[in-house]
Protein backbone atom coordinates (compact mmCIF):
# COMPACT_ATOMS: atom_id res chain seq x y z
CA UNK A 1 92.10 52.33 174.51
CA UNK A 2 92.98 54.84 171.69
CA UNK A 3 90.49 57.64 171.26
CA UNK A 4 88.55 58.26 167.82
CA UNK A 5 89.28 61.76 166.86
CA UNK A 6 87.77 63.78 164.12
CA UNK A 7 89.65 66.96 163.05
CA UNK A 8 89.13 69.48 160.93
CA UNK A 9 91.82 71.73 158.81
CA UNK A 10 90.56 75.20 157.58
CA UNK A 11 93.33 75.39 155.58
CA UNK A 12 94.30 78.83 154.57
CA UNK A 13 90.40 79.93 154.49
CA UNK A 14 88.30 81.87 156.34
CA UNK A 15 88.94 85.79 157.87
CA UNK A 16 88.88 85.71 161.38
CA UNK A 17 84.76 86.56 161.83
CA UNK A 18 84.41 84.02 159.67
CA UNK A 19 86.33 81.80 161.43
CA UNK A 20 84.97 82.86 164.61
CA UNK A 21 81.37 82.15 163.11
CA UNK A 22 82.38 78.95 161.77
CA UNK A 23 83.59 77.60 165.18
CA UNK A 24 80.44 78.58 167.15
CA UNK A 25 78.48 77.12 164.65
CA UNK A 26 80.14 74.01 165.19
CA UNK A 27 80.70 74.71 169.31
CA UNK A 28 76.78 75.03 169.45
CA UNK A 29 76.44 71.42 166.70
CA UNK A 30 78.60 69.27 169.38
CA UNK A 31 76.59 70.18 172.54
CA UNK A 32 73.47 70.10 170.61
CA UNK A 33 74.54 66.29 169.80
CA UNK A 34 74.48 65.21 173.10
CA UNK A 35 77.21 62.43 174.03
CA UNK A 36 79.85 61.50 171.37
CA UNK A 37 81.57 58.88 170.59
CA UNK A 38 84.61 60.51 169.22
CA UNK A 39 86.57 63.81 169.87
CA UNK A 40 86.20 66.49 168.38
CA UNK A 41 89.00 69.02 167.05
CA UNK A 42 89.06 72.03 164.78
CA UNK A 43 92.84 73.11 163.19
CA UNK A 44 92.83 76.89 162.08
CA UNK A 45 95.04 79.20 160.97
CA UNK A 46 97.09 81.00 163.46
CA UNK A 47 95.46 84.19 163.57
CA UNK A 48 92.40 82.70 164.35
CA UNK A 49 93.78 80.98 167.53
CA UNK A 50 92.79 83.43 170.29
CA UNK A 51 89.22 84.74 168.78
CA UNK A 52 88.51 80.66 168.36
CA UNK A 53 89.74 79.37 171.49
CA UNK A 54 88.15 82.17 173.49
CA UNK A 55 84.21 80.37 171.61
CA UNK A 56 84.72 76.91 172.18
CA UNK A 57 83.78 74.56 174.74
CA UNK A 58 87.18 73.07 175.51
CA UNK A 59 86.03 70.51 177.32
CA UNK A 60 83.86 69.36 173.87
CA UNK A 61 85.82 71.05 171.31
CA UNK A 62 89.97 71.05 170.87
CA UNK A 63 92.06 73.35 168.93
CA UNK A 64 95.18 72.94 166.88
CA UNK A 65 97.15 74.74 164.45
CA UNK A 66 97.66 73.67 161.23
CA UNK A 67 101.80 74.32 161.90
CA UNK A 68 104.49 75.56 163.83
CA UNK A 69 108.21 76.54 163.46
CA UNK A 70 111.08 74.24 163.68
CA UNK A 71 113.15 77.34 165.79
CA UNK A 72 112.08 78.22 169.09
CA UNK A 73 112.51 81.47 169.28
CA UNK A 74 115.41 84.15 167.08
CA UNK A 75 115.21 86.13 164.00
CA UNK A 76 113.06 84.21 161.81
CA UNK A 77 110.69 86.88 160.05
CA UNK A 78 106.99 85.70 159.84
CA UNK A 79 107.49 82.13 161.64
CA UNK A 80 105.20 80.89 164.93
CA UNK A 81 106.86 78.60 167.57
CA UNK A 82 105.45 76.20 168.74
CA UNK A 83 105.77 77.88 172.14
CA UNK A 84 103.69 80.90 170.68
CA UNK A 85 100.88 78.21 169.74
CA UNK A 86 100.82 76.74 173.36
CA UNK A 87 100.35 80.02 174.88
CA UNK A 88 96.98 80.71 172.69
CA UNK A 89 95.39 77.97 174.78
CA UNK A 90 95.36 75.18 171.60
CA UNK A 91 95.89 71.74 172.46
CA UNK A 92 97.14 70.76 169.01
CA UNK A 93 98.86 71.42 166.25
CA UNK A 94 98.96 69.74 162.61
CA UNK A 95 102.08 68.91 161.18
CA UNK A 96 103.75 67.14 158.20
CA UNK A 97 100.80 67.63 156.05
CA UNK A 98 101.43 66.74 152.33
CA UNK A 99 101.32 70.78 151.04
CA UNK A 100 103.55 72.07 153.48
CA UNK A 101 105.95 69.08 152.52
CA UNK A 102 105.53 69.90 148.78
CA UNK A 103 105.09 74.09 148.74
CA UNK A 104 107.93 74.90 151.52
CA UNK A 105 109.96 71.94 151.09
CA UNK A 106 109.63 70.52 154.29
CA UNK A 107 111.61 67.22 154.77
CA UNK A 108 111.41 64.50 157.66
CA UNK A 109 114.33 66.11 159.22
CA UNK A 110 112.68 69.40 159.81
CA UNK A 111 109.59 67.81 160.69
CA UNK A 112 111.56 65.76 163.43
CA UNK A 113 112.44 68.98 164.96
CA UNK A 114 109.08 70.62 164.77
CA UNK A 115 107.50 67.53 166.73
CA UNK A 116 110.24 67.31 169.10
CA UNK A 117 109.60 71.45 169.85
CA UNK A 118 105.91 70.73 169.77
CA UNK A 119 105.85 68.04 172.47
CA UNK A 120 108.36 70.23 174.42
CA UNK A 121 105.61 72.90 174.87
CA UNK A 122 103.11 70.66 175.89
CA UNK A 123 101.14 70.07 172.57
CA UNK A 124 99.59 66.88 170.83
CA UNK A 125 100.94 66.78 166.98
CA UNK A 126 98.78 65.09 164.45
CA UNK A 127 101.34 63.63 162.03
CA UNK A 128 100.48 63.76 158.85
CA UNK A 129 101.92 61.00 156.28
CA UNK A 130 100.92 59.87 152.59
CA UNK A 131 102.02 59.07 148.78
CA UNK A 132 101.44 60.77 145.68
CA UNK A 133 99.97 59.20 142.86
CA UNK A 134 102.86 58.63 141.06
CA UNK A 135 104.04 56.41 144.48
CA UNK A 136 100.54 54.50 145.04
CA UNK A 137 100.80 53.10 140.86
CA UNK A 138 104.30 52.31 141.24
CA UNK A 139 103.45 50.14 144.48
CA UNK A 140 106.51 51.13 146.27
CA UNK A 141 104.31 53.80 148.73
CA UNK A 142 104.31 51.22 152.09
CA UNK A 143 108.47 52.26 152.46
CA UNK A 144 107.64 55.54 151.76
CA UNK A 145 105.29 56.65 154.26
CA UNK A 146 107.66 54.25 156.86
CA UNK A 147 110.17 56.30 156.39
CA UNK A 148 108.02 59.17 156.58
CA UNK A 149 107.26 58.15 160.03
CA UNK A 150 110.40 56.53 161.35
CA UNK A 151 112.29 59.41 160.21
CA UNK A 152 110.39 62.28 161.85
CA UNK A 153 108.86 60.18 165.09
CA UNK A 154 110.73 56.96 165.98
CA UNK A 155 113.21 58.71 168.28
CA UNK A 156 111.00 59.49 170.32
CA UNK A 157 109.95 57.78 173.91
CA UNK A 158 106.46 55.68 174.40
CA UNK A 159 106.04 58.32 177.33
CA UNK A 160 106.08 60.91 174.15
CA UNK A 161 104.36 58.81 171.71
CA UNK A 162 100.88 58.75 173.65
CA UNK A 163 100.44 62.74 172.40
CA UNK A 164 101.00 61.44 169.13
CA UNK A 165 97.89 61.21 166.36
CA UNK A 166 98.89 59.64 163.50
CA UNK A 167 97.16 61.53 159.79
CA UNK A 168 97.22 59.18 156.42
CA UNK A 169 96.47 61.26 154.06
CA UNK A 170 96.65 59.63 150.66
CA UNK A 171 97.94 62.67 148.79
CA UNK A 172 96.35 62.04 145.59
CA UNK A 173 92.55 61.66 147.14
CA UNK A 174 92.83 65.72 148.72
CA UNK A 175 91.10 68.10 147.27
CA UNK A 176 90.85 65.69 143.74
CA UNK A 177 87.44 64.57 144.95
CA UNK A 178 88.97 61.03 144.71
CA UNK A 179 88.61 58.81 147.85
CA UNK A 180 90.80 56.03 148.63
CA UNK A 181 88.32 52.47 148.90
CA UNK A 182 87.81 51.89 152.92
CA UNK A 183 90.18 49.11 152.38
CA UNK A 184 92.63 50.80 150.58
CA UNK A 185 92.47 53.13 153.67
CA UNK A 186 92.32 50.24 156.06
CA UNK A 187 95.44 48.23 154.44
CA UNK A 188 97.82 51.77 154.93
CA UNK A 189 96.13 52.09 158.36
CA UNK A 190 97.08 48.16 159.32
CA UNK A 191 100.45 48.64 158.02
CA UNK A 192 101.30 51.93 160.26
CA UNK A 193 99.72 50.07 163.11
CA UNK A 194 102.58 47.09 162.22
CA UNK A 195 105.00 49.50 162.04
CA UNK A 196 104.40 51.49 165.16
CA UNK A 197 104.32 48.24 166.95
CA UNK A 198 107.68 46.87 165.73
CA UNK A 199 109.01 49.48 167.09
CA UNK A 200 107.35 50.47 170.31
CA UNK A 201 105.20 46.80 171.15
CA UNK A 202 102.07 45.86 170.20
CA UNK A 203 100.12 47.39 173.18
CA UNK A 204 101.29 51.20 171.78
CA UNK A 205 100.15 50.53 168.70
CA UNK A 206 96.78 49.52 169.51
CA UNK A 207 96.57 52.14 171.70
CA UNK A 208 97.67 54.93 168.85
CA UNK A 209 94.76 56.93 167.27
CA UNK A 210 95.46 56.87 163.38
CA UNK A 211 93.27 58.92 161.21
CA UNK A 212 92.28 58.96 157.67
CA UNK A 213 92.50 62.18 155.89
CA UNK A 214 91.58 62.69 152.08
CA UNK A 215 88.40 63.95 150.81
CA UNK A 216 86.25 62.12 153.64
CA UNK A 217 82.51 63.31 153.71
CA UNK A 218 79.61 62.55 155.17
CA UNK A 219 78.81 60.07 152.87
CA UNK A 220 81.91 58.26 153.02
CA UNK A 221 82.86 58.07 156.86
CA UNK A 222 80.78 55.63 157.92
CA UNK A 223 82.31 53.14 155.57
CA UNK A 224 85.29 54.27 156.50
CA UNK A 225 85.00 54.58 160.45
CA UNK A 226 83.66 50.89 160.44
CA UNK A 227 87.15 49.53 159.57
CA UNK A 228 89.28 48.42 162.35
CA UNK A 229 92.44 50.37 162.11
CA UNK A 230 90.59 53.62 161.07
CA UNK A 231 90.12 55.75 164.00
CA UNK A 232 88.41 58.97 162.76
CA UNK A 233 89.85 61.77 160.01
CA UNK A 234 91.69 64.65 159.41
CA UNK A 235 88.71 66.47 157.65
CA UNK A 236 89.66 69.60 154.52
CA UNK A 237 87.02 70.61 152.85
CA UNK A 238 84.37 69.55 154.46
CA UNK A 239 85.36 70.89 157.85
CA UNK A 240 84.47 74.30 156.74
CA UNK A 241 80.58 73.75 156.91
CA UNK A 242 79.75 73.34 159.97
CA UNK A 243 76.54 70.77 158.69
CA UNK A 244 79.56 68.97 157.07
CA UNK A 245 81.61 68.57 159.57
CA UNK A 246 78.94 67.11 162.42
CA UNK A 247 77.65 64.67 159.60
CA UNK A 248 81.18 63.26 159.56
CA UNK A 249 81.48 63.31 163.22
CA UNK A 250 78.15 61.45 164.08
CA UNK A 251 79.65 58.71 161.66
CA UNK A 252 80.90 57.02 164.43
């Protein structure tokens, strides 16, 4: 059975008190909920790694980073391996999400390399995919985010794919306060399922988490958690309250 998984990405916000604040805020939310019936995950920047890990409840609250280098280790000024991130104590990191692909150029090819380091040093990798705008009009965004995925993940072992989350993020419904229609989300969300199992069998497919991840809310996520292939979210925004970010977690 694949697990629902909500996740939130801080994004480039927050100083480190605040960050620290933020994540005991939401710490104390999820054992104040009682039992859950998804996991819960919160991606933050990397200085913020120790001072969070060191307030959460691991066993009720994950951690990721929102990236890691495609080097393991050399002269590359101002990077973090993925080797560094697995030695703060986080479980997971973020990667392939649509503004590190567009504001440092990242292609599929690096993005093979970062998940390939990333699962070497025992982390999870959410994997973010998604079309622009200019992709969902023209109708041609289904090959797209294939090779999106086939080109960064599909040489990879089942054995390796179960610590891999799948992201949609439709890239013109983040941060645009535009929401893609819970079957809009639901058809992209059937079609990576299809894809995953053409390549790996129908039994890892079902069993692959895939979340949704553009401007989900509150308001929204029940609509959208109700939908069969939609397993939970990759939450912006609205991960940075942490009111915001329980009301999308009790969705489910």
């Amino acid at each position: 059975m694949r697990k629902n998984i909500v996740a939130g990405n801080w994004k480039m916000n927050t100083t480190v008190p605040e960050g620290v604040k933020l994540a005991e805020d939401v710490n104390a939310a999820v054992n104040a909920a009682g039992e859950l019936k998804c996991d819960v995950v919160v991606g933050v920047p990397f200085t913020h790694l120790t001072a969070v890990k060191a307030v959460l409840d691991g066993g009720k609250v994950g951690l990721a980073a929102e990236n890691c280098a495609a080097k393991a280790s050399g002269a590359y000024t101002g990077e973090v391996s993925a080797a560094m991130v697995a030695s703060t104590g986080a479980q997971y990191v973020i990667l392939g999400h649509s503004e590190r692909r567009e504001y440092f150029c990242e292609s599929n090819e690096m993005l093979k390399e970062k998940v390939d380091l990333a699962l070497a040093n025992g982390l999870k990798v959410i994997f973010c995919c998604g079309e622009s705008l200019e992709l969902r009009e023209a109708g041609n965004y289904a090959d797209f985010i294939a090779a999106e995925i086939s080109e960064s993940l599909f040489h990879l072992t089942a054995e390796q794919w179960a610590n891999i989350v799948i992201a949609y993020e439709p890239i013109w419904a983040i941060g645009t306060g535009k929401t893609a229609t819970s079957d809009q989300a639901q058809e992209v969300h059937a079609m990576i399922r299809k894809l995953i199992a053409g390549k790996y069998g129908e039994k890892l497919a079902d069993d692959t988490t895939i979340l949704y991840g553009g401007s989900c809310k509150p308001s929204n996520a029940p609509e959208l958690f109700a939908k069969p292939d939609i397993d939970g979210g990759l939450i912006g925004g609205a991960s940075l309250k942490a009111a915001d970010f329980m009301g999308i977690v009790t969705a489910f």
